[in-house]
Coordinates of C-alpha atoms and ligand atoms in Angstrom, one line a residue:
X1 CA 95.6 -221.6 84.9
X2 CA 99.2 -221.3 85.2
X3 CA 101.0 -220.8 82.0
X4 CA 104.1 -223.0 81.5
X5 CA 107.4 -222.7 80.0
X6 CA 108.1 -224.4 77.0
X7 CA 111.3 -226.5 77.0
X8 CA 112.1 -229.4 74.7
X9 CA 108.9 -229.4 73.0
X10 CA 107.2 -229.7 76.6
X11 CA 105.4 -227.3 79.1
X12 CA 106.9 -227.5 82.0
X13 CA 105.9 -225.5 85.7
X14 CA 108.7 -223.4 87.1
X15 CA 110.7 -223.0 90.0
X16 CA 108.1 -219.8 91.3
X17 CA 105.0 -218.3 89.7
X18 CA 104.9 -214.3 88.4
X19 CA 101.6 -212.6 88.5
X20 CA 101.1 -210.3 85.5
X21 CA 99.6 -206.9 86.7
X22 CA 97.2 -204.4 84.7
X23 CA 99.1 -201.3 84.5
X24 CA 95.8 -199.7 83.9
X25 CA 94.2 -201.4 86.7
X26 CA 96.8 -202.8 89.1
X27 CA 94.2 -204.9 91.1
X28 CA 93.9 -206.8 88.2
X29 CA 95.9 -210.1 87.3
X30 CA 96.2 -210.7 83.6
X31 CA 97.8 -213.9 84.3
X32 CA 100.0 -216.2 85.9
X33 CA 103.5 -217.4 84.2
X34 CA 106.1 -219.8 85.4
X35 CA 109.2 -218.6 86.6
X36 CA 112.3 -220.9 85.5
X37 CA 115.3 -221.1 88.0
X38 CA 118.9 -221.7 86.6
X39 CA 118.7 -225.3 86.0
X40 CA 115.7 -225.1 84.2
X41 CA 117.6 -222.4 81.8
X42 CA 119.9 -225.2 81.4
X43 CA 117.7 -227.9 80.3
X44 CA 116.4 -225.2 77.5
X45 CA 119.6 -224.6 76.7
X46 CA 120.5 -228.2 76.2
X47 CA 117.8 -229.2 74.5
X48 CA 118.3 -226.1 72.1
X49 CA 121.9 -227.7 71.3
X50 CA 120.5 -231.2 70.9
X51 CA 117.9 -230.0 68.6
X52 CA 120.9 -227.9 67.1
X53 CA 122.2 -230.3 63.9
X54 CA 118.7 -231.4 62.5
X55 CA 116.9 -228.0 62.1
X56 CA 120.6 -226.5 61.0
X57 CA 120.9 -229.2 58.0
X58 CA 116.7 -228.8 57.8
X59 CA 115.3 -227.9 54.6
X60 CA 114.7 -224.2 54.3
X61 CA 111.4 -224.8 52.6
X62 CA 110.3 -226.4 56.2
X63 CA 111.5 -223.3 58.2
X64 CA 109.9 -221.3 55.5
X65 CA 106.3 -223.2 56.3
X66 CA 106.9 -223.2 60.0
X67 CA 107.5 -219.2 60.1
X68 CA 105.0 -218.6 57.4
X69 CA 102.5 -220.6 60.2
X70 CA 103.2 -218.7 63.2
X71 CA 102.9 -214.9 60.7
X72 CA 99.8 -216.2 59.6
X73 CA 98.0 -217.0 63.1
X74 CA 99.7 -213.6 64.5
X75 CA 97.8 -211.3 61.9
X76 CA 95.2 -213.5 62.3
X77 CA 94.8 -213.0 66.2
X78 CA 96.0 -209.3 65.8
X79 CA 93.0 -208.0 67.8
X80 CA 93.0 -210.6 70.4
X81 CA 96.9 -210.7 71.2
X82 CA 96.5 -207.1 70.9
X83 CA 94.3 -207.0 73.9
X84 CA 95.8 -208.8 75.2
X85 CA 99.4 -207.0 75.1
X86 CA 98.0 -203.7 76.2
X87 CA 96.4 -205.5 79.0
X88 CA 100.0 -206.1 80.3
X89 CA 102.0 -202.9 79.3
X90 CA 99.5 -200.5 78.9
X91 CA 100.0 -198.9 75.3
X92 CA 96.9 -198.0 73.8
X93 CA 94.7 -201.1 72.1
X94 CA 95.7 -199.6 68.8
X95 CA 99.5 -199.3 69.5
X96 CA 99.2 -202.8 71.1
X97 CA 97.5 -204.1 67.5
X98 CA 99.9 -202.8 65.5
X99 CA 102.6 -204.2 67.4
X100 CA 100.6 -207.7 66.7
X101 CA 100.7 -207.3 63.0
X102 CA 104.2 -206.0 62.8
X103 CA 105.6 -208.6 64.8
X104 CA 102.9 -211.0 61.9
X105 CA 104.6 -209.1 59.3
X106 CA 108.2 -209.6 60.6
X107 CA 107.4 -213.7 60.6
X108 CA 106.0 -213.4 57.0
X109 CA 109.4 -211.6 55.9
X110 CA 111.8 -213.8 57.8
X111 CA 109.9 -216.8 56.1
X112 CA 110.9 -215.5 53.0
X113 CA 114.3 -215.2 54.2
X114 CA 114.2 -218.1 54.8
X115 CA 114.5 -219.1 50.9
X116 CA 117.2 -216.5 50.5
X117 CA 120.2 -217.2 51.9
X118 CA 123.0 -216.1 49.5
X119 CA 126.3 -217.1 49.2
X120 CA 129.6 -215.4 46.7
X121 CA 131.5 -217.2 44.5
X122 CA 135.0 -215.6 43.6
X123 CA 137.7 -216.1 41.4
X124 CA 141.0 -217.1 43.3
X125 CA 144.3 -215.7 42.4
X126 CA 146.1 -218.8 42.6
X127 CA 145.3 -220.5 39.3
X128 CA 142.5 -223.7 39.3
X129 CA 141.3 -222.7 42.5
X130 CA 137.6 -221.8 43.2
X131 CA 136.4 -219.6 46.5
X132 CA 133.3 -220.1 47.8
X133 CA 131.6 -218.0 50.2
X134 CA 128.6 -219.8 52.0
X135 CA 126.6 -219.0 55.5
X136 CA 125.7 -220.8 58.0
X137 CA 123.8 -221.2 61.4
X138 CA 125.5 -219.7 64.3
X139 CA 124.1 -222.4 66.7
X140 CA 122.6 -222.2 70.3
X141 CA 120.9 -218.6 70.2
X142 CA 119.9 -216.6 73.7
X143 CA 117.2 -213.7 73.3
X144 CA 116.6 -211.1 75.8
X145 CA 113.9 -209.0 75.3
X146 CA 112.4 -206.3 77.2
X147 CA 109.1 -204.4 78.5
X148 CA 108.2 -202.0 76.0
X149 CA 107.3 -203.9 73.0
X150 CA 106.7 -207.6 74.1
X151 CA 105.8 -209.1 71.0
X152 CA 107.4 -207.1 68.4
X153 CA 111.1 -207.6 69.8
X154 CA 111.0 -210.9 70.6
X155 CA 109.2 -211.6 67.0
X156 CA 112.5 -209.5 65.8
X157 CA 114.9 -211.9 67.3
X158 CA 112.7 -215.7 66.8
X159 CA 112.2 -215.1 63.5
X160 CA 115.2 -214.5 62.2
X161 CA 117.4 -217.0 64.5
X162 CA 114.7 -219.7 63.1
X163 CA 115.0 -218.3 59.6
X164 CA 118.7 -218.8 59.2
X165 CA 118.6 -222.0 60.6
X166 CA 119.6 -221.4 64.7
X167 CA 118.3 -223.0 67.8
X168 CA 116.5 -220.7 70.6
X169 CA 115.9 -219.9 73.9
X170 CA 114.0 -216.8 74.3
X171 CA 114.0 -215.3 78.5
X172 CA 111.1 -212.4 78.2
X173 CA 110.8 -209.5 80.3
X174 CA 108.9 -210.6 84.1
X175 CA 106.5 -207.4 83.4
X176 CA 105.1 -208.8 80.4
X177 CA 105.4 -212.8 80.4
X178 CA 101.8 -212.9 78.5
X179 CA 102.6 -211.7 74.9
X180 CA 106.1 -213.7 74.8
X181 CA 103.8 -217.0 76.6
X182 CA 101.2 -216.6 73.6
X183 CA 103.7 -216.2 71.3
X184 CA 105.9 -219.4 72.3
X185 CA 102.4 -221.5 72.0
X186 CA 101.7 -220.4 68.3
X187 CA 105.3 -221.1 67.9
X188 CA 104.8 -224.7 69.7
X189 CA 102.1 -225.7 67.3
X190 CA 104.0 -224.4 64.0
X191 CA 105.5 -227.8 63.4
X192 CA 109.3 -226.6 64.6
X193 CA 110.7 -230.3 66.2
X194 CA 111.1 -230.5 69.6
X195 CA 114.3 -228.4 71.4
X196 CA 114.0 -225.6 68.4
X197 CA 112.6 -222.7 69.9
X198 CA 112.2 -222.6 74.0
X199 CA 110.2 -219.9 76.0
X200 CA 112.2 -219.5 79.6
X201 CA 110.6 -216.9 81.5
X202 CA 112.4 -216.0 84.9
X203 CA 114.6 -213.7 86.7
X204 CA 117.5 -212.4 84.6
X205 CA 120.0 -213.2 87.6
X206 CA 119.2 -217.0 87.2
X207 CA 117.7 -217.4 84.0
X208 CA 119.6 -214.5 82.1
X209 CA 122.8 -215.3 83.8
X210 CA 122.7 -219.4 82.8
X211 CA 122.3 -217.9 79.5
X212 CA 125.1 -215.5 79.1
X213 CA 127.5 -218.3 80.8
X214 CA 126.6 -221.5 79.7
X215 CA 129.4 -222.4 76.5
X216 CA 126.7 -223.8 74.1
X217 CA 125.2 -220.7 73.9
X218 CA 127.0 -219.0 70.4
X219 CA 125.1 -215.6 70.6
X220 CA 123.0 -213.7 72.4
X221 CA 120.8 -210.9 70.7
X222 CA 119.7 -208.4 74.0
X223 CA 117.2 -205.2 74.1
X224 CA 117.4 -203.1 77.3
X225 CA 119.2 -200.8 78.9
X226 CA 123.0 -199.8 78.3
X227 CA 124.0 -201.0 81.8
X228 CA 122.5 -204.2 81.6
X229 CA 123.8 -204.8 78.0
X230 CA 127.2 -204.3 78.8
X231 CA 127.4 -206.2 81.7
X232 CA 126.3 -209.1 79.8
X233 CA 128.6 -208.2 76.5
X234 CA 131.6 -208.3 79.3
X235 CA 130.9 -211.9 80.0
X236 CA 130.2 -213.1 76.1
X237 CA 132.9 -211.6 75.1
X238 CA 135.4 -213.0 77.7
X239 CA 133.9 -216.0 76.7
X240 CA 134.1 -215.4 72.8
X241 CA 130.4 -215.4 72.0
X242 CA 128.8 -213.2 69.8
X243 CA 126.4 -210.2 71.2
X244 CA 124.0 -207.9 69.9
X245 CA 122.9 -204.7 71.8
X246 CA 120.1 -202.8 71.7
X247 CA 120.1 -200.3 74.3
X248 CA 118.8 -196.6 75.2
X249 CA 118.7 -193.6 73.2
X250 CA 118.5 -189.4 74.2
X251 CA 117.0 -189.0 70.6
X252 CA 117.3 -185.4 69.3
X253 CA 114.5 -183.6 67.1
X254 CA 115.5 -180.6 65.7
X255 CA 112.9 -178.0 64.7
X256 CA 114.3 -175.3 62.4
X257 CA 112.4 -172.3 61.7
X258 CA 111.8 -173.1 58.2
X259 CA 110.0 -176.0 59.5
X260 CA 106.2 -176.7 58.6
X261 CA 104.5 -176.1 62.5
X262 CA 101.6 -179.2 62.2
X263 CA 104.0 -181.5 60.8
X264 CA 106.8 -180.7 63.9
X265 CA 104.3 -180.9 66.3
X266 CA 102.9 -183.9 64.9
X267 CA 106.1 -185.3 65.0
X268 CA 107.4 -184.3 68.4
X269 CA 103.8 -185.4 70.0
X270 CA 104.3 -188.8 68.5
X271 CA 107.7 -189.2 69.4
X272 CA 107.5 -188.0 72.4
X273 CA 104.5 -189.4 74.0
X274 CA 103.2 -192.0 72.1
X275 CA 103.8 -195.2 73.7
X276 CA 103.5 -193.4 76.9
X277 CA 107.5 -192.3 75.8
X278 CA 108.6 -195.6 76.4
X279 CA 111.0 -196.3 73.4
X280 CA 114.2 -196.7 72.7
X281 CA 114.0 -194.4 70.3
X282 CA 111.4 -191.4 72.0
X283 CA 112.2 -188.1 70.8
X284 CA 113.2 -186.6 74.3
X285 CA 115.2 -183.9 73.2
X286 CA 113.4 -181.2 70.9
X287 CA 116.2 -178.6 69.8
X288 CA 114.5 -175.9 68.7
X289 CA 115.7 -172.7 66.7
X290 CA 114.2 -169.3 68.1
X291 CA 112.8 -168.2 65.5
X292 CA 109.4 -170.6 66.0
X293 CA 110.3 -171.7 69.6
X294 CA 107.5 -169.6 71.1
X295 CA 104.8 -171.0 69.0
X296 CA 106.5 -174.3 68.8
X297 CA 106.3 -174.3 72.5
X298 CA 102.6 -173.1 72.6
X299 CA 101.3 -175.7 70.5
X300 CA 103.0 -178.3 71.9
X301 CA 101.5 -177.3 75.2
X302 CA 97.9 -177.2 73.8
X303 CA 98.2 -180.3 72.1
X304 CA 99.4 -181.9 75.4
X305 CA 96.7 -180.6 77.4
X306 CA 94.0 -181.9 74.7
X307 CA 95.7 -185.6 74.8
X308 CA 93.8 -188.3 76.5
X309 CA 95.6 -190.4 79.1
X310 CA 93.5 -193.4 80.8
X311 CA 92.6 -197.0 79.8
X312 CA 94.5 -198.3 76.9
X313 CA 91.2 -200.6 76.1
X314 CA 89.0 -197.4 75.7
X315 CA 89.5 -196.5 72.3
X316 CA 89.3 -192.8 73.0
X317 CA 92.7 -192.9 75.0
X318 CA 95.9 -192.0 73.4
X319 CA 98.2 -192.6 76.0
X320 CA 98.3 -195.5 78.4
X321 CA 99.6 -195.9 82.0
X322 CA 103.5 -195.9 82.7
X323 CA 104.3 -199.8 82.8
X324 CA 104.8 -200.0 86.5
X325 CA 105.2 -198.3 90.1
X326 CA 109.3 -198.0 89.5
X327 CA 109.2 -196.4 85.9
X328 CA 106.5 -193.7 87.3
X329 CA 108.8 -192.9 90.3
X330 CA 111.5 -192.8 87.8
X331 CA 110.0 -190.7 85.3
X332 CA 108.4 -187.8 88.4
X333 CA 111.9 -187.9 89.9
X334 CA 113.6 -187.2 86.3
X335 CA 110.8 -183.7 86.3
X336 CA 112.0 -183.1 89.7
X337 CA 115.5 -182.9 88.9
X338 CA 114.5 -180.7 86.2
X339 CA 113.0 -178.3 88.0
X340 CA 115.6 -177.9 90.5
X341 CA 117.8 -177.4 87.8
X342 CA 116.0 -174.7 86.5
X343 CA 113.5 -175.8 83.9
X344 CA 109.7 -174.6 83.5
X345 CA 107.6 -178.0 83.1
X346 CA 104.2 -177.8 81.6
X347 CA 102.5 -181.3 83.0
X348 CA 104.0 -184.2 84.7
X349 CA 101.4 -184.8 87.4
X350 CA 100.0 -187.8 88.5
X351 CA 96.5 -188.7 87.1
X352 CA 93.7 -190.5 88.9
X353 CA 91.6 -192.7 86.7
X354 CA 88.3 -195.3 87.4
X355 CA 90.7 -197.9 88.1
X356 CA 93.8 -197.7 90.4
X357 CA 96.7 -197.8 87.6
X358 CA 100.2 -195.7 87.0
X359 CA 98.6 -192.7 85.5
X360 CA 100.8 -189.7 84.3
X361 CA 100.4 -186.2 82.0
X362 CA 103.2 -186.0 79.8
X363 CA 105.6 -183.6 80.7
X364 CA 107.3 -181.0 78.6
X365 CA 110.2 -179.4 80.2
X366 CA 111.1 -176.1 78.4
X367 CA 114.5 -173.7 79.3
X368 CA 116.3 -176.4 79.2
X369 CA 120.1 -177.0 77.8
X370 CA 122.0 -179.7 77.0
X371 CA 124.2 -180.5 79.7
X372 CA 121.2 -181.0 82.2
X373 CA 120.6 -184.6 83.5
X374 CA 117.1 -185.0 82.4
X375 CA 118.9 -184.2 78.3
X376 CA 121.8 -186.6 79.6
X377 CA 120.3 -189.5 80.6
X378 CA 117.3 -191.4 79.3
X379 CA 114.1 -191.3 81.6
X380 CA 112.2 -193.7 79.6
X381 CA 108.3 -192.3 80.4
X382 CA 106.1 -189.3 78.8
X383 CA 108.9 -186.7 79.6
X384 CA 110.4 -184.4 76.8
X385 CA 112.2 -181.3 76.7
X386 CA 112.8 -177.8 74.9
X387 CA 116.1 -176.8 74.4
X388 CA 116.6 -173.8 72.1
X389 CA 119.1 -173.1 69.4
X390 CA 120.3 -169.9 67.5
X391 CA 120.9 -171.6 64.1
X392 CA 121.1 -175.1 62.4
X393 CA 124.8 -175.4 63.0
X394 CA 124.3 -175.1 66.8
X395 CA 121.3 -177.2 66.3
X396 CA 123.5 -180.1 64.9
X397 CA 126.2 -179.6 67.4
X398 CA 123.5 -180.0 70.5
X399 CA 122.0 -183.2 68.9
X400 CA 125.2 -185.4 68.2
X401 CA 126.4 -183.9 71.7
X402 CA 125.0 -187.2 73.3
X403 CA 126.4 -190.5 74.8
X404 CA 123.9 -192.1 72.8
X405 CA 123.0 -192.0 68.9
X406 CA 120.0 -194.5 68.0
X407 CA 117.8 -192.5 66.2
X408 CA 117.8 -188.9 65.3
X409 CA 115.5 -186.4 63.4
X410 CA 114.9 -182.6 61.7
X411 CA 111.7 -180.8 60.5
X412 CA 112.5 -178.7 58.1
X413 CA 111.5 -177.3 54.1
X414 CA 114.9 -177.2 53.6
X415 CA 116.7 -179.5 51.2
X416 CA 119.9 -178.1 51.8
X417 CA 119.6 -178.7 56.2
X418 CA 117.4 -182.4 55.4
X419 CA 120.8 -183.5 53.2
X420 CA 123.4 -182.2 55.4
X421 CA 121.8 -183.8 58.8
X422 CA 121.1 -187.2 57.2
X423 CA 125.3 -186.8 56.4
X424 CA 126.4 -185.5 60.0
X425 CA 124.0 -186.8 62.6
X426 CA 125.8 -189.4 64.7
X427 CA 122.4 -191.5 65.0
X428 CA 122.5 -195.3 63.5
X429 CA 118.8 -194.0 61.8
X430 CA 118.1 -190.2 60.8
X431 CA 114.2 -189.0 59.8
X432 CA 113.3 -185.7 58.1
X433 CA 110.0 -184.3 59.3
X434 CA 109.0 -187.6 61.4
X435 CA 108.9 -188.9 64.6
X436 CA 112.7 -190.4 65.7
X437 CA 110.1 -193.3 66.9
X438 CA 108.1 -195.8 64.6
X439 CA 110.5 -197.7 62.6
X440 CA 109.3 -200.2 58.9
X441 CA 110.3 -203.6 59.9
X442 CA 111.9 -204.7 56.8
X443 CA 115.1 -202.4 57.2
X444 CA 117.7 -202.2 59.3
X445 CA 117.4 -201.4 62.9
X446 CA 120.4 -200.0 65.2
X447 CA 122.3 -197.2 66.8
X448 CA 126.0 -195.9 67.6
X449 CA 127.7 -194.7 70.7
X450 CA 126.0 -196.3 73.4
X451 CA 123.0 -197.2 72.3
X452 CA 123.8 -200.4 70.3
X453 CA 126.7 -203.0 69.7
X454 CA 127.5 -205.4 67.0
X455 CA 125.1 -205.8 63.9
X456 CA 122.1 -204.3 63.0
X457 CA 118.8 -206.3 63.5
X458 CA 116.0 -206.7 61.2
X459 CA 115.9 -206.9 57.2
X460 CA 118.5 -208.6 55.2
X461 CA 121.2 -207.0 57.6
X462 CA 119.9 -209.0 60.5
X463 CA 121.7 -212.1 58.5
X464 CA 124.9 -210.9 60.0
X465 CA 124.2 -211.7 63.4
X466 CA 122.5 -214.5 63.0
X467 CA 124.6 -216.5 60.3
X468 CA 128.2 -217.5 60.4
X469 CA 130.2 -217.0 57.4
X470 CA 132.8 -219.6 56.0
X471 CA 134.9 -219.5 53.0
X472 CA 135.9 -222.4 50.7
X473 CA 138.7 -223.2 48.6
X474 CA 138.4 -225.6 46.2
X475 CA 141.0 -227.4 43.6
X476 CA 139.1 -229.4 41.5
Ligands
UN1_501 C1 110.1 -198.2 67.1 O1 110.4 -197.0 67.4 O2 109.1 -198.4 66.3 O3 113.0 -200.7 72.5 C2 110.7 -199.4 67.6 C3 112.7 -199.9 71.6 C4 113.2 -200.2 70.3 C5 112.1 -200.4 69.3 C6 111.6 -199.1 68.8 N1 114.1 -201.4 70.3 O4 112.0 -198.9 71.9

């Protein structure tokens, strides 16, 4: 069966077809998805517009049902979607489940949203005038999502661009057409009229491109990397349209001395690995004082070697496959640069499995500092590294000395370092003795530097992007 796109309330075939391959098992095809061409972009984007003044002036009761729908079926399906997801990426069957119910959850809370959109009233200071402050829909909205988590981004952006009242058309990334496909049908059946919401899978030259160009397209929310993002914030902005970026991250963990061994090992293990290190906001930089490097260092590497890499449907593994042949090449180039620029590296090799998939050990480099490219630029796969530190100032200096600032974190027992790093780390989020990855989905989302651009997503902060404000003066 080929799985369609879904423009103007219809499924349509593409221009080309794009198998979906196993990561874990790349002789398998998870499925086939229409690719759209540039014209076909167009019709979404037209029908979005058309569709545009009805569901703007709709009542908010009705986008609170139709979200409330496509939450409930989500958490509903958790397990099968979930399957399904790791089927296609390759993060473990309970990462992929909980992406599931947290993309469910972010539905359920952007329903409520829904209900809840505030405006100010002010005093003027010219007297017998009133000021209102309302907002509104933006209009035509274009989402581009990536790999890594294909139903919780795209659940991130839909929901809210629905919530507040926006038309969509949503281009998923080609490695993982499945997740965004089931999620356009359970949006397709949650009563939203025709032209709403449209799923346009295809190549981002065509189907991207139409997108960022075409003028009835207001806004465009992106997740990806920082070349790609600003590329495409180069064009919207020539062309005055709003843009959102969520980009990479070189996300620093700083271990003090003082800090509680399990619990920064727990953290870094996580944050590191987890997700097979493919997050924005991995921790790939552990600065670590010399005080408990050594046994920092140790543990690390024996909790590494104890981690379970294979099938993300065996619910023994712990870390999936890298999502395809590039990444892995990627990632084992990044180690060899390492090495040639004098870093130690406990694992990094490939892995065979039962099945023919992109298996790799994570990789911890150690004697490492902060100028090398592998703590400059982000690798995106299982890969980590060790860079020691004398004290908590140098500590701080090493982590903020990056081109990037999404996420940030310190172990420590210390109240006195855990207050003063939440103040001076230049990361958009900062976590005391947790992972810099694994976010709640009801607060604000978003990073500095060159990791992100223009408002926050998610919570009530993602109203900024999504809503236009306008302000009213009235003489009675
Ligand atoms: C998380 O860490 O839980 O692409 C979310 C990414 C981010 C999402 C991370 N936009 O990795």
């Amino acid at each position: 069966m080929l799985h369609q796109n879904f423009i103007a309330g219809e499924w349509l075939d593409g221009a080309a077809v794009n198998a979906d391959i196993n990561p874990a098992n790349i002789a398998e095809t998870v499925g086939e998805y229409a690719r759209a061409d540039a014209a076909q972009a167009e019709q979404a984007i037209e029908a979005a517009a058309a569709a545009f003044p009805a569901w703007s002036a709709a009542s908010p009761e009705l986008r609170f049902d139709c979200l409330d729908r496509v939450a409930t079926e989500l958490l509903a399906r958790s397990a099968e979607l979930g399957r399904l997801l790791a089927r296609e990426e390759g993060k473990t069957l309970v990462e992929a489940t909980g992406e599931v119910i947290r993309a469910g959850r972010v539905f359920k809370y952007f329903a409520g949203e829904a209900l809840r959109v505030t405006g100010d009233r002010l005093a003027s200071v010219r007297p017998g005038v009133d000021v209102e402050i309302t907002r509104e829909p933006e209009g035509v909205i274009g989402l581009i999502t990536p790999w890594n988590f294909p139903i919780a981004i795209p659940a991130w952006k839909i929901a809210p661009a629905l919530a507040f009242g926006n038309t969509v058309v949503f281009k998923p990334a080609d490695l993982v057409p499945g997740s965004a496909w089931a999620l356009a049908e359970i949006l397709s059946r949650s009563g939203l009229p025709a032209g709403v919401f449209n799923l346009v899978s295809g190549p981002g030259s065509k189907v991207g491109q139409a997108i960022v160009s075409s003028r009835h397209v207001r806004a465009v929310s992106f997740t990806g990397s920082t070349d790609v993002g600003r590329r495409l914030a180069g064009d919207l902005v020539a062309r005055g349209a709003k843009v959102q970026l969520e980009m990479g991250g070189k996300n620093p963990l700083v271990v003090l001395d003082d800090a509680d061994l399990a619990v920064a090992v727990d953290a870094a293990i996580n944050g590191a690995f987890f997700s097979t290190g493919q997050r924005c906001t991995a921790s790939s930089r552990l600065i670590v004082q010399e005080g408990i490097h050594d046994r920092f260092v140790t543990a690390m590497r024996e909790r590494m070697a104890a981690l379970k890499v294979g099938d993300p449907l065996d619910p023994a593994t712990e870390i999936g496959p890298v999502v395809d042949e590039s990444q892995l090449r990627q990632n084992c180039d990044y180690v060899e640069i390492a090495r040639k620029e004098g870093a130690a590296i406990a694992g990094g090799e490939l892995l065979e499995r039962e099945t023919k998939g992109h298996f790799m050990a994570p990789a911890l480099l150690t004697d490492t500092h902060n100028a090398m490219r592998v703590n400059r630029e982000e690798i995106f796969g299982p890969v980590a590294s060790v860079i020691r530190v004398k004290d908590y100032d140098e500590a701080l200096a090493v982590a903020n000395d990056t081109d990037f600032g999404l996420s940030s974190g310190i172990c420590t027992t210390s109240l006195k370092f855990a207050s003063d790093f939440k103040k001076k780390s230049s990361a958009g989020m900062v976590m005391v003795n947790l992972a810099t990855a694994g976010v709640d989905y009801h607060t604000p989302f978003g990073g500095r530097k060159g990791s992100s651009y223009g408002p926050r997503e998610q919570g009530a902060y993602a109203r900024e992007f999504y809503t236009a404000v306008k302000t009213a003066y009235t003489r009675p």
